[in-house]
Tab-separated table of C-alpha atoms in Angstrom:
chain	number	residue	atom	x	y	z
X	1	MET	CA	71.282	17.714	137.206
X	2	ASP	CA	73.380	14.849	135.938
X	3	LEU	CA	74.473	13.958	139.422
X	4	ASN	CA	70.887	14.013	140.620
X	5	SER	CA	69.692	11.688	137.919
X	6	THR	CA	72.479	9.155	138.565
X	7	SER	CA	71.803	9.102	142.311
X	8	MET	CA	68.099	8.849	141.510
X	9	ASN	CA	68.843	5.859	139.317
X	10	LYS	CA	70.920	4.274	142.052
X	11	LEU	CA	68.097	4.729	144.531
X	12	LYS	CA	65.617	3.232	142.097
X	13	SER	CA	67.721	0.172	141.454
X	14	PHE	CA	68.391	-0.224	145.187
X	15	LEU	CA	64.666	-0.179	145.856
X	16	ALA	CA	64.072	-2.607	143.007
X	17	TYR	CA	66.552	-5.092	144.485
X	18	PHE	CA	65.188	-4.556	147.990
X	19	PHE	CA	61.663	-5.471	146.881
X	20	ALA	CA	62.872	-8.354	144.733
X	21	ILE	CA	64.749	-9.901	147.662
X	22	SER	CA	61.766	-9.277	149.947
X	23	THR	CA	59.523	-11.096	147.477
X	24	ILE	CA	61.738	-14.162	147.561
X	25	ILE	CA	62.010	-14.132	151.350
X	26	ALA	CA	58.234	-13.821	151.594
X	27	PHE	CA	57.905	-16.809	149.277
X	28	ILE	CA	60.275	-18.921	151.411
X	29	ALA	CA	58.481	-17.825	154.580
X	30	TYR	CA	55.143	-18.788	153.013
X	31	VAL	CA	56.478	-22.246	152.153
X	32	ALA	CA	57.826	-22.616	155.702
X	33	ILE	CA	54.642	-21.661	157.534
X	34	LYS	CA	52.449	-23.777	155.275
X	35	GLN	CA	54.118	-26.929	156.609
X	36	ALA	CA	52.265	-29.096	159.142
X	37	SER	CA	54.323	-28.281	162.217
X	38	ASP	CA	55.488	-24.938	163.617
X	39	PHE	CA	58.652	-23.605	162.050
X	40	SER	CA	61.615	-23.492	164.427
X	41	LEU	CA	65.341	-23.844	163.898
X	42	GLU	CA	65.934	-24.510	167.576
X	43	PRO	CA	66.293	-28.304	167.344
X	44	PHE	CA	69.360	-27.767	165.155
X	45	TYR	CA	71.105	-25.614	167.709
X	46	ILE	CA	72.811	-28.521	169.434
X	47	TYR	CA	74.047	-29.790	166.078
X	48	ARG	CA	75.634	-26.455	165.167
X	49	PHE	CA	79.216	-27.718	165.441
X	50	MET	CA	78.424	-30.678	163.242
X	51	ILE	CA	76.870	-28.318	160.717
X	52	PHE	CA	79.878	-26.006	160.816
X	53	ASP	CA	82.014	-29.041	160.148
X	54	GLY	CA	79.791	-29.874	157.194
X	55	ILE	CA	80.216	-26.375	155.774
X	56	LYS	CA	83.952	-26.629	156.321
X	57	ASN	CA	84.081	-29.989	154.540
X	58	THR	CA	81.965	-28.712	151.658
X	59	ILE	CA	84.355	-25.813	151.150
X	60	LEU	CA	87.405	-28.021	151.616
X	61	VAL	CA	86.301	-30.664	149.160
X	62	SER	CA	85.278	-27.960	146.681
X	63	LEU	CA	88.681	-26.300	146.912
X	64	ILE	CA	90.432	-29.636	146.372
X	65	SER	CA	88.211	-30.308	143.374
X	66	LEU	CA	88.839	-26.824	142.026
X	67	VAL	CA	92.612	-27.193	142.181
X	68	GLY	CA	92.424	-30.770	140.891
X	69	SER	CA	90.213	-29.874	137.956
X	70	LEU	CA	92.414	-26.872	137.161
X	71	ILE	CA	95.401	-29.199	136.879
X	72	VAL	CA	93.624	-32.000	135.020
X	73	GLY	CA	91.879	-29.445	132.795
X	74	PHE	CA	95.227	-27.933	131.884
X	75	ILE	CA	96.675	-31.331	131.016
X	76	LEU	CA	93.630	-32.040	128.850
X	77	TYR	CA	94.089	-28.651	127.200
X	78	LEU	CA	97.718	-29.447	126.389
X	79	LEU	CA	96.735	-32.839	124.986
X	80	GLN	CA	93.988	-31.272	122.937
X	81	ILE	CA	96.283	-28.772	121.245
X	82	SER	CA	99.002	-31.382	120.729
X	83	LYS	CA	99.856	-32.465	117.218
X	84	ILE	CA	99.323	-36.146	118.012
X	85	LYS	CA	95.902	-37.044	116.639
X	86	TYR	CA	95.297	-39.842	119.127
X	87	PHE	CA	95.463	-37.437	122.079
X	88	LYS	CA	93.089	-35.007	120.433
X	89	ALA	CA	90.660	-37.842	119.682
X	90	LEU	CA	90.954	-39.206	123.203
X	91	ILE	CA	90.120	-35.831	124.721
X	92	ASP	CA	87.176	-35.374	122.356
X	93	VAL	CA	85.723	-38.763	123.263
X	94	PHE	CA	86.359	-38.204	126.960
X	95	THR	CA	84.729	-34.773	126.856
X	96	GLU	CA	81.629	-36.126	125.110
X	97	ILE	CA	81.274	-38.870	127.702
X	98	ILE	CA	81.644	-36.507	130.636
X	99	TYR	CA	79.216	-33.977	129.130
X	100	GLY	CA	76.706	-36.794	128.716
X	101	THR	CA	77.025	-38.149	132.241
X	102	PRO	CA	75.046	-36.798	135.219
X	103	LEU	CA	77.397	-36.003	138.099
X	104	LEU	CA	75.320	-38.308	140.318
X	105	VAL	CA	75.999	-41.235	137.990
X	106	LEU	CA	79.666	-40.367	137.689
X	107	ILE	CA	80.123	-40.371	141.460
X	108	ILE	CA	78.472	-43.778	141.765
X	109	VAL	CA	80.466	-45.229	138.886
X	110	MET	CA	83.713	-43.872	140.287
X	111	ALA	CA	83.212	-44.889	143.906
X	112	PHE	CA	81.430	-48.214	143.420
X	113	LEU	CA	82.734	-49.511	140.065
X	114	ILE	CA	85.995	-47.915	139.001
X	115	GLY	CA	87.508	-47.749	142.510
X	116	PRO	CA	86.897	-51.412	143.355
X	117	ALA	CA	88.115	-52.402	139.863
X	118	PHE	CA	91.491	-51.052	140.976
X	119	ASN	CA	91.155	-52.709	144.382
X	120	SER	CA	90.447	-49.470	146.167
X	121	TYR	CA	87.532	-48.856	148.494
X	122	GLN	CA	88.501	-45.285	149.336
X	123	ARG	CA	85.089	-43.958	148.492
X	124	ASN	CA	85.827	-40.393	149.556
X	125	PHE	CA	88.848	-40.284	147.314
X	126	PHE	CA	86.920	-41.568	144.329
X	127	GLY	CA	84.016	-39.257	145.073
X	128	VAL	CA	86.314	-36.239	144.918
X	129	LEU	CA	87.993	-37.694	141.863
X	130	ALA	CA	84.553	-37.862	140.224
X	131	LEU	CA	84.037	-34.161	140.898
X	132	ILE	CA	87.476	-33.384	139.472
X	133	VAL	CA	86.887	-35.484	136.366
X	134	TYR	CA	83.443	-33.990	135.908
X	135	MET	CA	84.747	-30.414	136.009
X	136	SER	CA	87.917	-30.932	133.960
X	137	PRO	CA	86.404	-30.513	130.478
X	138	TYR	CA	84.795	-27.272	131.636
X	139	MET	CA	88.191	-26.098	132.827
X	140	THR	CA	89.722	-27.116	129.501
X	141	ASN	CA	87.225	-24.830	127.776
X	142	VAL	CA	88.126	-22.001	130.092
X	143	TYR	CA	91.805	-22.410	129.194
X	144	LYS	CA	90.979	-22.647	125.521
X	145	SER	CA	89.073	-19.378	125.444
X	146	ALA	CA	91.623	-17.613	127.650
X	147	PHE	CA	94.604	-18.532	125.493
X	148	SER	CA	92.802	-17.871	122.220
X	149	SER	CA	91.887	-14.381	123.348
X	150	ILE	CA	95.496	-13.279	122.941
X	151	SER	CA	95.598	-12.101	119.345
X	152	GLU	CA	98.065	-13.062	116.610
X	153	GLU	CA	99.016	-9.407	116.442
X	154	GLN	CA	100.149	-9.421	120.048
X	155	TYR	CA	102.449	-12.329	119.285
X	156	LEU	CA	103.807	-10.319	116.347
X	157	ALA	CA	104.484	-7.403	118.674
X	158	MET	CA	106.286	-9.728	121.101
X	159	ASP	CA	108.430	-10.937	118.187
X	160	LEU	CA	109.084	-7.410	117.054
X	161	PHE	CA	110.407	-6.238	120.403
X	162	GLY	CA	112.365	-9.440	120.896
X	163	PHE	CA	110.898	-10.814	124.113
X	164	THR	CA	112.268	-14.217	125.156
X	165	SER	CA	109.732	-16.991	125.613
X	166	PHE	CA	110.032	-16.788	129.363
X	167	GLN	CA	109.371	-13.043	129.277
X	168	ARG	CA	106.388	-13.544	126.980
X	169	TYR	CA	104.704	-15.909	129.412
X	170	ARG	CA	105.752	-14.090	132.537
X	171	TYR	CA	104.851	-10.533	131.565
X	172	ILE	CA	102.374	-10.707	128.726
X	173	ILE	CA	100.573	-14.013	128.245
X	174	ILE	CA	99.979	-15.307	131.774
X	175	PRO	CA	98.867	-11.976	133.287
X	176	GLN	CA	96.227	-11.690	130.554
X	177	VAL	CA	95.193	-15.326	130.746
X	178	VAL	CA	94.712	-15.103	134.513
X	179	ARG	CA	92.462	-12.083	134.157
X	180	ILE	CA	90.360	-13.745	131.504
X	181	LEU	CA	90.342	-17.051	133.340
X	182	MET	CA	89.241	-15.756	136.726
X	183	PRO	CA	85.500	-15.103	136.247
X	184	PRO	CA	84.663	-18.405	134.492
X	185	LEU	CA	86.869	-20.190	136.996
X	186	MET	CA	84.857	-18.739	139.856
X	187	ASN	CA	81.636	-19.758	138.120
X	188	ASN	CA	83.010	-23.271	137.905
X	189	PHE	CA	83.853	-23.123	141.597
X	190	SER	CA	80.239	-22.366	142.312
X	191	MET	CA	79.235	-25.362	140.163
X	192	ILE	CA	81.619	-27.533	142.174
X	193	ILE	CA	80.180	-26.369	145.497
X	194	LYS	CA	76.669	-27.219	144.327
X	195	GLY	CA	77.844	-30.511	142.873
X	196	SER	CA	79.599	-31.489	146.085
X	197	ALA	CA	76.165	-31.928	147.721
X	198	LEU	CA	75.950	-35.184	145.787
X	199	LEU	CA	78.874	-36.566	147.754
X	200	ASN	CA	76.309	-37.335	150.491
X	201	LEU	CA	75.671	-40.473	148.414
X	202	ILE	CA	78.978	-41.873	149.515
X	203	SER	CA	78.425	-40.612	153.075
X	204	TYR	CA	80.997	-37.874	152.859
X	205	ASN	CA	80.492	-35.454	155.751
X	206	GLU	CA	79.544	-32.403	153.765
X	207	LEU	CA	76.772	-29.872	154.340
X	208	TYR	CA	73.912	-31.857	152.784
X	209	PHE	CA	74.937	-35.035	154.570
X	210	VAL	CA	75.314	-33.531	158.048
X	211	ILE	CA	71.977	-31.792	157.839
X	212	ASN	CA	70.433	-35.074	156.755
X	213	VAL	CA	71.900	-36.685	159.832
X	214	ALA	CA	70.638	-33.864	162.052
X	215	GLN	CA	67.205	-34.136	160.454
X	216	SER	CA	66.961	-37.810	161.183
X	217	ARG	CA	67.672	-37.125	164.842
X	218	THR	CA	65.469	-34.047	165.289
X	219	PHE	CA	62.701	-35.012	162.847
X	220	ALA	CA	62.662	-31.321	161.861
X	221	PHE	CA	62.748	-32.044	158.129
X	222	VAL	CA	61.208	-28.805	156.916
X	223	GLU	CA	63.550	-26.654	158.952
X	224	GLY	CA	66.481	-28.804	157.906
X	225	TYR	CA	65.816	-28.411	154.206
X	226	ILE	CA	65.323	-24.684	154.490
X	227	LEU	CA	68.451	-24.329	156.613
X	228	MET	CA	70.402	-26.371	154.065
X	229	TRP	CA	69.132	-24.275	151.174
X	230	VAL	CA	69.939	-20.989	152.885
X	231	LEU	CA	73.415	-22.174	153.899
X	232	TYR	CA	74.273	-23.098	150.303
X	233	LEU	CA	73.070	-19.691	149.185
X	234	LEU	CA	75.202	-18.028	151.841
X	235	ILE	CA	78.247	-19.621	150.212
X	236	THR	CA	77.356	-19.307	146.552
X	237	ILE	CA	75.790	-15.839	146.351
X	238	PRO	CA	78.773	-13.939	147.813
X	239	LEU	CA	80.948	-15.965	145.462
X	240	SER	CA	78.909	-14.966	142.444
X	241	GLN	CA	78.926	-11.321	143.558
X	242	LEU	CA	82.697	-11.513	143.903
X	243	THR	CA	82.875	-13.021	140.420
X	244	LYS	CA	80.932	-10.089	138.996
X	245	PHE	CA	83.215	-7.667	140.801
X	246	VAL	CA	86.358	-9.349	139.485
X	247	GLU	CA	84.873	-9.445	136.006
X	248	ARG	CA	84.281	-5.702	136.041
X	249	LYS	CA	87.590	-4.860	137.647
X	250	TRP	CA	89.774	-7.073	135.478
X	251	ALA	CA	88.117	-6.853	132.085
X	252	LEU	CA	90.583	-6.087	129.307
Y	1	MET	CA	117.577	5.406	103.520
Y	2	LYS	CA	118.547	2.885	100.953
Y	3	LEU	CA	116.018	0.213	100.080
Y	4	GLU	CA	116.759	-2.766	97.916
Y	5	LEU	CA	114.365	-5.589	97.005
Y	6	ARG	CA	115.966	-8.603	95.334
Y	7	ASN	CA	113.817	-11.234	93.588
Y	8	LEU	CA	111.257	-10.732	96.328
Y	9	SER	CA	108.206	-13.011	96.338
Y	10	HIS	CA	105.886	-13.869	99.169
Y	11	SER	CA	102.984	-16.275	99.493
Y	12	TYR	CA	100.423	-17.068	102.147
Y	13	ASP	CA	97.941	-19.400	100.490
Y	14	VAL	CA	98.483	-17.658	97.182
Y	15	GLU	CA	101.356	-15.527	96.036
Y	16	VAL	CA	100.786	-11.907	97.046
Y	17	ILE	CA	104.155	-10.374	96.073
Y	18	HIS	CA	105.518	-11.306	92.655
Y	19	ASP	CA	109.265	-11.234	92.102
Y	20	LEU	CA	110.022	-7.611	92.939
Y	21	ASN	CA	113.373	-6.067	92.076
Y	22	PHE	CA	113.723	-2.493	93.179
Y	23	ILE	CA	116.355	-0.059	94.392
Y	24	LEU	CA	115.710	3.289	96.022
Y	25	GLU	CA	118.124	5.669	97.683
Y	26	ASN	CA	118.144	8.966	99.569
Y	27	TYR	CA	114.514	9.275	100.588
Y	28	LYS	CA	113.447	9.660	104.177
Y	29	SER	CA	109.715	9.201	104.060
Y	30	ILE	CA	108.292	6.584	101.778
Y	31	ALA	CA	104.573	5.996	101.242
Y	32	ILE	CA	103.259	2.706	99.905
Y	33	ILE	CA	99.780	2.979	98.434
Y	34	GLY	CA	97.406	0.667	96.634
Y	35	VAL	CA	94.008	-1.007	96.978
Y	36	SER	CA	93.363	-3.684	99.602
Y	37	GLY	CA	95.025	-6.915	98.557
Y	38	SER	CA	97.652	-5.169	96.457
Y	39	GLY	CA	100.406	-6.526	98.681
Y	40	LYS	CA	101.303	-3.234	100.349
Y	41	SER	CA	100.804	-4.413	103.923
Y	42	THR	CA	102.751	-7.559	103.145
Y	43	LEU	CA	105.604	-5.497	101.703
Y	44	ILE	CA	105.841	-3.281	104.783
Y	45	ARG	CA	105.788	-6.329	107.069
Y	46	LEU	CA	108.569	-7.936	105.058
Y	47	MET	CA	110.605	-4.734	105.087
Y	48	SER	CA	110.297	-4.441	108.846
Y	49	GLY	CA	111.441	-8.023	109.323
Y	50	LEU	CA	108.144	-8.902	110.981
Y	51	GLU	CA	107.700	-11.662	108.416
Y	52	LYS	CA	110.243	-13.587	106.370
Y	53	PRO	CA	109.889	-13.523	102.590
Y	54	SER	CA	109.165	-16.869	100.880
Y	55	ILE	CA	111.760	-16.077	98.193
Y	56	GLY	CA	114.351	-13.349	97.798
Y	57	ASN	CA	115.883	-10.736	100.056
Y	58	ILE	CA	115.387	-7.217	101.302
Y	59	PHE	CA	118.269	-4.914	102.193
Y	60	ILE	CA	117.792	-1.707	104.092
Y	61	ASN	CA	120.862	0.522	104.211
Y	62	ASP	CA	122.842	-2.456	102.878
Y	63	LYS	CA	121.787	-4.668	105.779
Y	64	SER	CA	119.578	-7.704	105.351
Y	65	VAL	CA	116.312	-7.370	107.262
Y	66	ASP	CA	117.160	-10.670	109.003
Y	67	ASP	CA	120.018	-8.905	110.717
Y	68	ILE	CA	119.600	-8.810	114.484
Y	69	GLU	CA	121.159	-5.366	114.707
Y	70	TYR	CA	118.624	-4.099	112.150
Y	71	LYS	CA	115.714	-5.692	114.007
Y	72	GLN	CA	116.723	-3.981	117.244
Y	73	HIS	CA	116.104	-0.633	115.578
Y	74	VAL	CA	112.797	-1.187	113.854
Y	75	GLY	CA	109.755	0.715	115.023
Y	76	PHE	CA	106.421	-0.661	113.889
Y	77	VAL	CA	102.944	0.780	114.274
Y	78	PHE	CA	100.146	-1.706	113.644
Y	79	GLN	CA	96.735	-1.124	112.087
Y	80	ASN	CA	94.990	-1.133	115.399
Y	81	HIS	CA	97.181	0.043	118.222
Y	82	ASN	CA	98.113	-3.478	119.374
Y	83	LEU	CA	99.186	-2.329	122.800
Y	84	PHE	CA	99.281	-5.061	125.427
Y	85	PRO	CA	95.784	-4.670	126.879
Y	86	HIS	CA	96.624	-5.471	130.502
Y	87	LEU	CA	99.303	-2.795	130.799
Y	88	SER	CA	98.989	0.969	131.159
Y	89	LEU	CA	100.213	3.121	128.289
Y	90	LYS	CA	103.392	3.843	130.222
Y	91	ARG	CA	103.986	0.235	131.224
Y	92	ASN	CA	103.546	-0.819	127.599
Y	93	ILE	CA	106.713	1.149	126.922
Y	94	THR	CA	108.739	0.571	130.093
Y	95	LEU	CA	108.249	-3.206	129.978
Y	96	ILE	CA	109.908	-3.333	126.564
Y	97	LEU	CA	112.743	-1.015	127.536
Y	98	GLU	CA	113.469	-2.844	130.787
Y	99	LYS	CA	113.214	-6.388	129.501
Y	100	THR	CA	114.511	-6.204	125.942
Y	101	ARG	CA	116.640	-3.062	125.821
Y	102	GLU	CA	118.451	-3.371	129.166
Y	103	LYS	CA	117.337	-0.014	130.482
Y	104	THR	CA	117.028	0.604	134.208
Y	105	LYS	CA	113.645	1.319	135.701
Y	106	GLU	CA	114.397	5.039	135.932
Y	107	GLU	CA	115.726	5.323	132.383
Y	108	ALA	CA	112.742	3.424	131.025
Y	109	GLU	CA	110.366	5.626	132.973
Y	110	SER	CA	111.880	8.850	131.721
Y	111	ILE	CA	111.987	7.660	128.100
Y	112	ALA	CA	108.358	6.544	128.291
Y	113	ILE	CA	107.246	9.845	129.769
Y	114	LYS	CA	109.253	11.795	127.177
Y	115	TYR	CA	107.582	10.121	124.207
Y	116	LEU	CA	104.106	9.986	125.714
Y	117	HIS	CA	104.407	13.743	126.272
Y	118	MET	CA	105.653	14.230	122.740
Y	119	LEU	CA	102.426	12.594	121.552
Y	120	HIS	CA	100.326	14.728	123.917
Y	121	LEU	CA	99.342	11.924	126.267
Y	122	GLU	CA	100.514	13.572	129.511
Y	123	THR	CA	97.223	12.975	131.245
Y	124	GLN	CA	96.746	9.397	130.036
Y	125	VAL	CA	100.033	7.709	130.974
Y	126	ASN	CA	98.606	5.473	133.681
Y	127	LYS	CA	95.433	4.456	131.870
Y	128	LEU	CA	94.806	1.079	130.311
Y	129	PRO	CA	94.426	0.997	126.508
Y	130	LYS	CA	90.704	0.216	126.830
Y	131	ASN	CA	90.194	3.409	128.821
Y	132	VAL	CA	91.532	5.820	126.206
Y	133	SER	CA	90.190	6.722	122.758
Y	134	GLY	CA	91.299	4.848	119.634
Y	135	GLY	CA	93.326	7.870	118.563
Y	136	GLN	CA	95.055	8.128	121.918
Y	137	ALA	CA	95.854	4.413	121.937
Y	138	GLN	CA	97.300	4.684	118.439
Y	139	ARG	CA	99.407	7.660	119.491
Y	140	ALA	CA	100.637	5.658	122.472
Y	141	SER	CA	101.626	2.905	120.104
Y	142	ILE	CA	103.591	5.460	118.055
Y	143	ALA	CA	105.286	6.537	121.299
Y	144	ARG	CA	106.054	2.874	121.945
Y	145	ALA	CA	107.593	2.527	118.493
Y	146	LEU	CA	109.716	5.646	119.076
Y	147	SER	CA	110.847	4.607	122.544
Y	148	ILE	CA	113.241	1.935	121.334
Y	149	ASP	CA	115.117	4.612	119.372
Y	150	PRO	CA	114.458	3.160	115.935
Y	151	LYS	CA	116.194	4.393	112.801
Y	152	ILE	CA	113.157	3.596	110.704
Y	153	ILE	CA	109.518	3.655	111.744
Y	154	TYR	CA	107.057	1.549	109.796
Y	155	LEU	CA	103.389	2.462	109.957
Y	156	ASP	CA	100.950	-0.094	108.554
Y	157	GLU	CA	97.691	1.788	107.911
Y	158	PRO	CA	97.838	3.391	111.343
Y	159	THR	CA	94.441	5.021	110.925
Y	160	ALA	CA	92.545	2.165	109.285
Y	161	SER	CA	90.319	1.621	112.305
Y	162	LEU	CA	89.774	5.281	113.187
Y	163	ASP	CA	87.093	7.797	112.225
Y	164	PRO	CA	88.097	10.913	110.218
Y	165	ILE	CA	88.564	13.132	113.267
Y	166	LEU	CA	90.802	10.643	115.073
Y	167	THR	CA	92.618	9.959	111.800
Y	168	HIS	CA	93.452	13.626	111.544
Y	169	GLU	CA	94.570	13.676	115.181
Y	170	VAL	CA	96.947	10.730	114.701
Y	171	LEU	CA	98.378	11.891	111.378
Y	172	THR	CA	98.998	15.385	112.720
Y	173	ALA	CA	100.938	13.792	115.558
Y	174	VAL	CA	103.013	11.827	113.042
Y	175	GLU	CA	103.743	14.978	111.036
Y	176	GLU	CA	105.057	16.627	114.183
Y	177	LEU	CA	107.710	13.906	114.358
Y	178	LYS	CA	109.377	15.115	111.192
Y	179	GLY	CA	112.036	16.976	113.156
Y	180	LEU	CA	113.218	13.850	115.000
Y	181	GLY	CA	115.475	12.806	112.128
Y	182	LYS	CA	113.814	9.391	111.807
Y	183	GLU	CA	112.963	7.715	108.546
Y	184	PHE	CA	109.441	6.605	107.820
Y	185	VAL	CA	107.835	3.975	105.664
Y	186	PHE	CA	104.059	3.934	105.769
Y	187	VAL	CA	101.000	2.408	104.193
Y	188	THR	CA	97.928	4.585	104.143
Y	189	HIS	CA	94.776	5.452	102.244
Y	190	VAL	CA	94.869	9.090	103.289
Y	191	LEU	CA	96.259	10.809	100.209
Y	192	SER	CA	96.480	14.260	101.769
Y	193	PHE	CA	98.863	12.770	104.289
Y	194	VAL	CA	100.897	11.166	101.517
Y	195	ARG	CA	101.218	14.542	99.778
Y	196	ASP	CA	102.201	16.345	102.982
Y	197	PHE	CA	104.505	13.830	104.520
Y	198	ALA	CA	105.998	11.509	101.902
Y	199	ASP	CA	108.961	12.377	99.752
Y	200	TYR	CA	108.566	9.204	97.697
Y	201	VAL	CA	105.521	7.154	96.717
Y	202	ILE	CA	105.332	3.506	95.709
Y	203	PHE	CA	102.062	2.399	94.119
Y	204	MET	CA	101.344	-1.308	94.285
Y	205	HIS	CA	98.764	-3.328	92.430
Y	206	ASP	CA	98.319	-7.112	92.360
Y	207	GLY	CA	101.628	-7.749	94.082
Y	208	LEU	CA	103.663	-5.594	91.705
Y	209	ILE	CA	105.067	-2.080	91.858
Y	210	TYR	CA	103.184	-0.282	89.079
Y	211	GLU	CA	104.451	3.229	89.608
Y	212	HIS	CA	106.865	4.998	91.873
Y	213	GLY	CA	108.256	8.493	92.205
Y	214	THR	CA	107.867	11.725	94.133
Y	215	PRO	CA	104.309	12.538	95.285
Y	216	GLU	CA	103.693	14.375	92.015
Y	217	ILE	CA	102.987	10.999	90.373
Y	218	LEU	CA	99.630	11.153	92.150
Y	219	ASP	CA	98.627	14.078	89.969
Y	220	LYS	CA	99.841	12.621	86.676
Y	221	PRO	CA	99.243	8.877	86.803
Y	222	LYS	CA	100.871	7.022	83.925
Y	223	THR	CA	99.059	3.720	84.405
Y	224	ILE	CA	95.353	2.982	84.294
Y	225	GLN	CA	95.683	1.242	87.646
Y	226	LEU	CA	96.938	4.334	89.463
Y	227	SER	CA	94.397	6.644	87.862
Y	228	GLU	CA	91.651	4.164	88.811
Y	229	PHE	CA	93.026	4.094	92.344
Y	230	MET	CA	93.131	7.889	92.565
Y	231	ARG	CA	89.541	8.054	91.389
Y	232	LYS	CA	88.371	5.498	93.959
Y	233	VAL	CA	90.234	6.903	96.932
Y	234	ARG	CA	89.018	10.404	96.298
C-alpha cells in the first residue's frame, strides 16, 4: 500500500513536470511561429563550428572567472576577518560598490577606463577581470557562511582530543567547508555563465557574440535569438540540477 | 578519584564560579546538580581541562588539569552529541585514534567497533550522525569518549536535548558502563539517574557549592536553595 502510494506520487510528479515543460516549449514555439518569416535553424548550420567555439569560450571564460573569483574571494574573506580595521573597512566599501554596480557597467569601466589608465588595452583580460571582481564578494559570503557553520563546540572537541592545526584543517574543517561551499559555489558558477554573455560588449568570442555575428550574416535574427537562449539553458539547467543533487547528497 | 579545587574562580563576562575551595576523595561517580546558570556546566568544563580557570587551580588525583598526561585521558560527552557531522559514527572514533592516539588502522577499527557494540549501535556504525536518532548519536559520542581509554568520563547534561524516551535510553546505556571501572563526573537534571548512578552529589547555586554529600542529601536538604531545587525539578 505504502509502496503503491509512493510510486503513484512519483508518477504524478513526473506527469506534472512533463506538462509544465510542454507548456513552456509550446510558449516558445508560439513565439517562434508568430514571427514574420518561417522558422528555420538551417542558415546556422554552416556556422556550427563557430558556435561550438563560442560555447567553448563561454565555458572557458566562466571557469577562469570561477577559479579567479574563488581565489580573490578567499583573499577578501581573510582580509575581512583580519584584526586590522583598515582592511575590514576596505572590504566593506569595496563590497558595497560592487553590489551597487551593474556587471555591464563594471565591464565597460574595467576594459575602457581602468585598463587604459594602467596603459593596458588587453580588453579580454580586463573583461574577465571584471567578471572576477564582480563575483568575488559573493564568493566571500560563501566562505563566510561555510566557515561559520562549524560550531564552537566542534572546535572544543578538536581541542579535547588534541588534534594539531594541520589535522584540524585536513580532516575536520576543510571537508565540511567544501561540502557546504559546493552548492552556493555552483549557483555562482551559473551566475558567471549568464554574466559572461555581457563580454560580447568587448567583442570577446563567446556564445552571445558568435551568434550575433552569425545573425548578421544570415539575417535569421529570430532563429538566432531562440538558438542562443536554448543553448544557454542547455548549459545552465544541467548545472542547476547537478547543484541540487550535490546539495542533497552532501548535506550535513 | 581525588578532586581538589583551590581558590577556583571563573568569569566569562561576569563571574560564574566564586572562589571555590573543596576536597573530595574516594568517590567514583560524582553528580553535579543545580539550576541553569548555577555554574555547574562551567565547573565540569574546568575539571575536564576543556577551559582554563580565570583564577585558581584544579587537581584531579593530585595532577593539575593542565597536565598533558591528564588531558590525554579525559573523556567528555557534550550536551548535544557534537560528533563531527561529515564522518560516520565509526570514523568519528577511528579518526581520533589514528591521528591523536597513534593507533594503526586495524587497532582503531576494532576499538571503535568494540565500543559502538557496547552501546548497542552495531547496525549504525557506518551512518552519518544526521541519519541516526538523537539518542543513538549521543550514545555514539559516549562510545567516542570511551574509545580513548579515559580514566574519567565527564558528561555535561548528556540528555539535555533529548525527549524522555531517548533520555532513558541514553542513561540506561551509561548505567551499563558501571562495570568498566571508569570514574564518572556528570551534570544532569534527571534526579532518578543521580540516585541510581552517583555515589556523591555536589549541589551548586550561584557559583557556589551549597551542599554536598551522598545522594541521601537529596531527601533531606539542609539549605533552602536545595529544597527549592528539588521542588522545581520534580
